[in-house]
PDB file of C-alpha atoms in Angstrom:
ATOM      1  CA  UNK I   1       0.000   0.000   0.000  1.00  0.00           C
ATOM      2  CA  UNK I   2       1.101   3.504  -0.783  1.00  0.00           C
ATOM      3  CA  UNK I   3       0.580   6.249   1.801  1.00  0.00           C
ATOM      4  CA  UNK I   4       0.354   9.833   0.601  1.00  0.00           C
ATOM      5  CA  UNK I   5       0.225  12.747   3.025  1.00  0.00           C
ATOM      6  CA  UNK I   6      -1.664  15.771   1.712  1.00  0.00           C
ATOM      7  CA  UNK I   7      -2.339  19.302   2.906  1.00  0.00           C
ATOM      8  CA  UNK I   8      -3.809  22.505   1.571  1.00  0.00           C
ATOM      9  CA  UNK I   9      -1.928  24.542   4.189  1.00  0.00           C
ATOM     10  CA  UNK I  10       0.611  26.081   1.837  1.00  0.00           C
ATOM     11  CA  UNK I  11       1.549  29.745   1.938  1.00  0.00           C
ATOM     12  CA  UNK I  12       4.057  32.063   0.351  1.00  0.00           C
ATOM     13  CA  UNK I  13       4.899  32.785  -3.226  1.00  0.00           C
ATOM     14  CA  UNK I  14       7.312  32.948  -6.088  1.00  0.00           C
ATOM     15  CA  UNK I  15       7.983  36.444  -7.387  1.00  0.00           C
ATOM     16  CA  UNK I  16       9.525  37.161 -10.777  1.00  0.00           C
ATOM     17  CA  UNK I  17      10.978  40.524 -11.755  1.00  0.00           C
ATOM     18  CA  UNK I  18      10.228  42.278 -15.045  1.00  0.00           C
ATOM     19  CA  UNK I  19      13.003  40.299 -16.767  1.00  0.00           C
ATOM     20  CA  UNK I  20      11.523  36.975 -15.627  1.00  0.00           C
ATOM     21  CA  UNK I  21      14.150  36.222 -12.969  1.00  0.00           C
ATOM     22  CA  UNK I  22      13.156  34.916  -9.534  1.00  0.00           C
ATOM     23  CA  UNK I  23      13.379  37.489  -6.733  1.00  0.00           C
ATOM     24  CA  UNK I  24      14.812  35.139  -4.055  1.00  0.00           C
ATOM     25  CA  UNK I  25      14.187  37.363  -1.037  1.00  0.00           C
ATOM     26  CA  UNK I  26      10.458  37.395  -1.900  1.00  0.00           C
ATOM     27  CA  UNK I  27      10.149  33.791  -3.131  1.00  0.00           C
ATOM     28  CA  UNK I  28       9.463  31.409  -0.285  1.00  0.00           C
ATOM     29  CA  UNK I  29       6.855  28.670   0.081  1.00  0.00           C
ATOM     30  CA  UNK I  30       5.919  27.203   3.481  1.00  0.00           C
ATOM     31  CA  UNK I  31       3.988  24.004   4.152  1.00  0.00           C
ATOM     32  CA  UNK I  32       2.297  23.401   7.506  1.00  0.00           C
ATOM     33  CA  UNK I  33       3.398  19.828   8.271  1.00  0.00           C
ATOM     34  CA  UNK I  34       1.010  19.575  11.224  1.00  0.00           C
ATOM     35  CA  UNK I  35      -1.873  19.391   8.753  1.00  0.00           C
ATOM     36  CA  UNK I  36      -0.555  16.482   6.648  1.00  0.00           C
ATOM     37  CA  UNK I  37      -3.193  13.787   6.336  1.00  0.00           C
ATOM     38  CA  UNK I  38      -3.263  10.389   4.661  1.00  0.00           C
ATOM     39  CA  UNK I  39      -5.910   7.696   4.705  1.00  0.00           C
ATOM     40  CA  UNK I  40      -4.774   6.534   8.161  1.00  0.00           C
ATOM     41  CA  UNK I  41      -4.954   8.885  11.175  1.00  0.00           C
ATOM     42  CA  UNK I  42      -2.799   6.588  13.349  1.00  0.00           C
ATOM     43  CA  UNK I  43      -0.009   6.624  10.748  1.00  0.00           C
ATOM     44  CA  UNK I  44      -0.326  10.412  10.430  1.00  0.00           C
ATOM     45  CA  UNK I  45       0.134  10.887  14.189  1.00  0.00           C
ATOM     46  CA  UNK I  46       3.131   8.523  14.161  1.00  0.00           C
ATOM     47  CA  UNK I  47       4.855  10.319  11.259  1.00  0.00           C
ATOM     48  CA  UNK I  48       4.179  13.739  12.753  1.00  0.00           C
ATOM     49  CA  UNK I  49       5.324  12.771  16.259  1.00  0.00           C
ATOM     50  CA  UNK I  50       8.200  10.356  15.596  1.00  0.00           C
ATOM     51  CA  UNK I  51       9.632  11.320  12.187  1.00  0.00           C
ATOM     52  CA  UNK I  52       8.789  14.929  11.373  1.00  0.00           C
ATOM     53  CA  UNK I  53       8.614  15.965  15.055  1.00  0.00           C
ATOM     54  CA  UNK I  54       6.086  18.657  14.191  1.00  0.00           C
ATOM     55  CA  UNK I  55       5.813  20.101  17.728  1.00  0.00           C
ATOM     56  CA  UNK I  56       9.411  21.362  17.285  1.00  0.00           C
ATOM     57  CA  UNK I  57       9.422  21.689  13.462  1.00  0.00           C
ATOM     58  CA  UNK I  58       5.874  22.510  12.304  1.00  0.00           C
ATOM     59  CA  UNK I  59       6.744  23.776   8.820  1.00  0.00           C
ATOM     60  CA  UNK I  60       8.818  22.916   5.786  1.00  0.00           C
ATOM     61  CA  UNK I  61      10.061  25.878   3.763  1.00  0.00           C
ATOM     62  CA  UNK I  62      11.380  26.135   0.251  1.00  0.00           C
ATOM     63  CA  UNK I  63      13.212  29.317  -0.710  1.00  0.00           C
ATOM     64  CA  UNK I  64      13.254  29.574  -4.488  1.00  0.00           C
ATOM     65  CA  UNK I  65      16.526  30.932  -5.840  1.00  0.00           C
ATOM     66  CA  UNK I  66      16.007  30.426  -9.576  1.00  0.00           C
ATOM     67  CA  UNK I  67      13.729  28.922 -12.200  1.00  0.00           C
ATOM     68  CA  UNK I  68      15.634  27.513 -15.164  1.00  0.00           C
ATOM     69  CA  UNK I  69      13.807  26.803 -18.385  1.00  0.00           C
ATOM     70  CA  UNK I  70      10.903  29.110 -17.537  1.00  0.00           C
ATOM     71  CA  UNK I  71      10.132  31.047 -20.732  1.00  0.00           C
ATOM     72  CA  UNK I  72      10.475  34.830 -20.757  1.00  0.00           C
ATOM     73  CA  UNK I  73       8.109  36.464 -21.294  1.00  0.00           C
ATOM     74  CA  UNK I  74       5.680  34.082 -19.621  1.00  0.00           C
ATOM     75  CA  UNK I  75       3.230  32.584 -22.092  1.00  0.00           C
ATOM     76  CA  UNK I  76      -0.473  33.388 -21.892  1.00  0.00           C
ATOM     77  CA  UNK I  77      -1.514  29.815 -22.692  1.00  0.00           C
ATOM     78  CA  UNK I  78      -0.105  26.302 -22.841  1.00  0.00           C
ATOM     79  CA  UNK I  79       2.034  24.158 -20.586  1.00  0.00           C
ATOM     80  CA  UNK I  80       5.745  24.330 -19.892  1.00  0.00           C
ATOM     81  CA  UNK I  81       8.220  22.270 -17.870  1.00  0.00           C
ATOM     82  CA  UNK I  82      11.039  23.946 -15.970  1.00  0.00           C
ATOM     83  CA  UNK I  83      13.262  23.512 -12.916  1.00  0.00           C
ATOM     84  CA  UNK I  84      13.043  25.289  -9.567  1.00  0.00           C
ATOM     85  CA  UNK I  85      16.315  25.549  -7.660  1.00  0.00           C
ATOM     86  CA  UNK I  86      16.481  26.596  -4.043  1.00  0.00           C
ATOM     87  CA  UNK I  87      16.953  25.714  -0.405  1.00  0.00           C
ATOM     88  CA  UNK I  88      14.565  23.330   1.360  1.00  0.00           C
ATOM     89  CA  UNK I  89      14.356  23.481   5.156  1.00  0.00           C
ATOM     90  CA  UNK I  90      12.777  20.517   6.933  1.00  0.00           C
ATOM     91  CA  UNK I  91      13.272  19.493  10.564  1.00  0.00           C
ATOM     92  CA  UNK I  92      15.514  22.546  11.131  1.00  0.00           C
ATOM     93  CA  UNK I  93      18.004  21.476   8.431  1.00  0.00           C
ATOM     94  CA  UNK I  94      18.472  23.342   5.141  1.00  0.00           C
ATOM     95  CA  UNK I  95      19.672  21.598   1.976  1.00  0.00           C
ATOM     96  CA  UNK I  96      19.881  22.739  -1.648  1.00  0.00           C
ATOM     97  CA  UNK I  97      17.199  21.042  -3.760  1.00  0.00           C
ATOM     98  CA  UNK I  98      16.104  20.941  -7.361  1.00  0.00           C
ATOM     99  CA  UNK I  99      12.418  20.531  -8.191  1.00  0.00           C
ATOM    100  CA  UNK I 100      10.924  19.388 -11.505  1.00  0.00           C
ATOM    101  CA  UNK I 101       8.074  21.793 -12.190  1.00  0.00           C
ATOM    102  CA  UNK I 102       5.254  22.117 -14.695  1.00  0.00           C
ATOM    103  CA  UNK I 103       3.041  25.153 -15.188  1.00  0.00           C
ATOM    104  CA  UNK I 104      -0.119  25.586 -17.233  1.00  0.00           C
ATOM    105  CA  UNK I 105      -0.833  29.125 -18.387  1.00  0.00           C
ATOM    106  CA  UNK I 106      -4.381  30.290 -19.057  1.00  0.00           C
ATOM    107  CA  UNK I 107      -5.152  33.956 -19.705  1.00  0.00           C
ATOM    108  CA  UNK I 108      -3.185  35.451 -16.808  1.00  0.00           C
ATOM    109  CA  UNK I 109      -3.523  32.545 -14.387  1.00  0.00           C
ATOM    110  CA  UNK I 110      -0.954  29.835 -13.823  1.00  0.00           C
ATOM    111  CA  UNK I 111      -1.569  26.414 -12.263  1.00  0.00           C
ATOM    112  CA  UNK I 112       1.574  24.530 -11.400  1.00  0.00           C
ATOM    113  CA  UNK I 113       3.118  21.615  -9.627  1.00  0.00           C
ATOM    114  CA  UNK I 114       6.638  20.711  -8.584  1.00  0.00           C
ATOM    115  CA  UNK I 115       8.235  17.620  -7.097  1.00  0.00           C
ATOM    116  CA  UNK I 116      11.542  16.470  -5.722  1.00  0.00           C
ATOM    117  CA  UNK I 117      12.878  13.511  -3.769  1.00  0.00           C
ATOM    118  CA  UNK I 118      15.089  13.870  -0.700  1.00  0.00           C
ATOM    119  CA  UNK I 119      16.487  11.528   1.939  1.00  0.00           C
ATOM    120  CA  UNK I 120      15.031  11.787   5.436  1.00  0.00           C
ATOM    121  CA  UNK I 121      18.484  11.292   6.933  1.00  0.00           C
ATOM    122  CA  UNK I 122      19.784  14.344   5.023  1.00  0.00           C
ATOM    123  CA  UNK I 123      17.394  16.378   7.172  1.00  0.00           C
ATOM    124  CA  UNK I 124      18.303  14.740  10.485  1.00  0.00           C
ATOM    125  CA  UNK I 125      15.276  12.424  10.634  1.00  0.00           C
ATOM    126  CA  UNK I 126      15.145   8.695  11.270  1.00  0.00           C
ATOM    127  CA  UNK I 127      13.205   6.765   8.651  1.00  0.00           C
ATOM    128  CA  UNK I 128      10.133   5.065  10.137  1.00  0.00           C
ATOM    129  CA  UNK I 129      10.808   1.359  10.642  1.00  0.00           C
ATOM    130  CA  UNK I 130       7.887  -0.053  12.607  1.00  0.00           C
ATOM    131  CA  UNK I 131       4.311   0.395  13.729  1.00  0.00           C
ATOM    132  CA  UNK I 132       1.741   1.850  11.386  1.00  0.00           C
ATOM    133  CA  UNK I 133       4.398   2.881   8.837  1.00  0.00           C
ATOM    134  CA  UNK I 134       5.780   0.168   6.594  1.00  0.00           C
ATOM    135  CA  UNK I 135       7.168   2.320   3.796  1.00  0.00           C
ATOM    136  CA  UNK I 136       7.039   5.787   2.303  1.00  0.00           C
ATOM    137  CA  UNK I 137       5.422   6.689  -1.018  1.00  0.00           C
ATOM    138  CA  UNK I 138       7.694   6.148  -4.009  1.00  0.00           C
ATOM    139  CA  UNK I 139      10.412   4.513  -1.895  1.00  0.00           C
ATOM    140  CA  UNK I 140      10.874   1.394  -3.993  1.00  0.00           C
ATOM    141  CA  UNK I 141      10.827   3.202  -7.318  1.00  0.00           C
ATOM    142  CA  UNK I 142      13.230   5.926  -6.138  1.00  0.00           C
ATOM    143  CA  UNK I 143      15.631   3.819  -4.091  1.00  0.00           C
ATOM    144  CA  UNK I 144      19.174   3.538  -5.370  1.00  0.00           C
ATOM    145  CA  UNK I 145      21.570   0.631  -5.372  1.00  0.00           C
ATOM    146  CA  UNK I 146      22.227   1.170  -1.664  1.00  0.00           C
ATOM    147  CA  UNK I 147      18.826  -0.344  -0.887  1.00  0.00           C
ATOM    148  CA  UNK I 148      17.820   2.308   1.659  1.00  0.00           C
ATOM    149  CA  UNK I 149      14.245   2.112   0.460  1.00  0.00           C
ATOM    150  CA  UNK I 150      12.690   3.511   3.616  1.00  0.00           C
ATOM    151  CA  UNK I 151      14.964   6.558   3.652  1.00  0.00           C
ATOM    152  CA  UNK I 152      13.327   8.293   0.705  1.00  0.00           C
ATOM    153  CA  UNK I 153      10.955  11.200   1.285  1.00  0.00           C
ATOM    154  CA  UNK I 154       9.273  12.562  -1.822  1.00  0.00           C
ATOM    155  CA  UNK I 155       8.213  16.146  -1.438  1.00  0.00           C
ATOM    156  CA  UNK I 156       5.496  17.303  -3.781  1.00  0.00           C
ATOM    157  CA  UNK I 157       4.061  20.762  -4.155  1.00  0.00           C
ATOM    158  CA  UNK I 158       0.950  20.963  -6.308  1.00  0.00           C
ATOM    159  CA  UNK I 159      -1.924  23.203  -7.179  1.00  0.00           C
ATOM    160  CA  UNK I 160      -0.477  26.681  -6.941  1.00  0.00           C
ATOM    161  CA  UNK I 161      -2.669  29.386  -8.460  1.00  0.00           C
ATOM    162  CA  UNK I 162      -0.630  32.307  -9.674  1.00  0.00           C
ATOM    163  CA  UNK I 163      -1.737  35.720 -10.927  1.00  0.00           C
ATOM    164  CA  UNK I 164       0.365  38.098 -12.969  1.00  0.00           C
ATOM    165  CA  UNK I 165       0.787  41.606 -11.645  1.00  0.00           C
ATOM    166  CA  UNK I 166       2.718  44.549 -12.966  1.00  0.00           C
ATOM    167  CA  UNK I 167       5.311  44.144 -10.221  1.00  0.00           C
ATOM    168  CA  UNK I 168       5.888  40.465 -11.055  1.00  0.00           C
ATOM    169  CA  UNK I 169       4.207  37.102 -10.671  1.00  0.00           C
ATOM    170  CA  UNK I 170       2.791  36.123  -7.279  1.00  0.00           C
ATOM    171  CA  UNK I 171       1.330  32.909  -5.884  1.00  0.00           C
ATOM    172  CA  UNK I 172      -2.075  33.894  -4.575  1.00  0.00           C
ATOM    173  CA  UNK I 173      -3.520  30.570  -3.454  1.00  0.00           C
ATOM    174  CA  UNK I 174      -2.566  26.978  -2.910  1.00  0.00           C
ATOM    175  CA  UNK I 175      -5.113  24.257  -3.459  1.00  0.00           C
TER     176      UNK I 175
END
């Protein structure tokens, strides 16, 4: 069985300047990890308490530093794939990460998603090994030759609604 934790508690934004470059000091996305839910409340409590330790580390933050492959000017329609590069902070540890992103443009609005895979141990967390957690989504498919299949933590950011403004592009809602 595959367990997927989901939340709509996402805040922040990605701001582009007039030339289409990311404005890093204004481009940060935060996810409230205390609101992650799967199809099993007991597993959710275990992951939040034992792995993520959400009482001490309630949020994950991604500071976007650049977006490579994003067309300039931004299209008014269609879909494009690009890469987000930045610093991901989880469990009080910050690591550089690269996210594969896709955006769909429709008359001034942008819907997008981005995903990356990181190791729990890179962020100072112990992979769950017992109880209600048997594995983590995508672990088998993403595991390398080292066989650390329960050390993989896919992070996925989806459903960002973006509106263009004269001063740049801003995320206005996360769904």
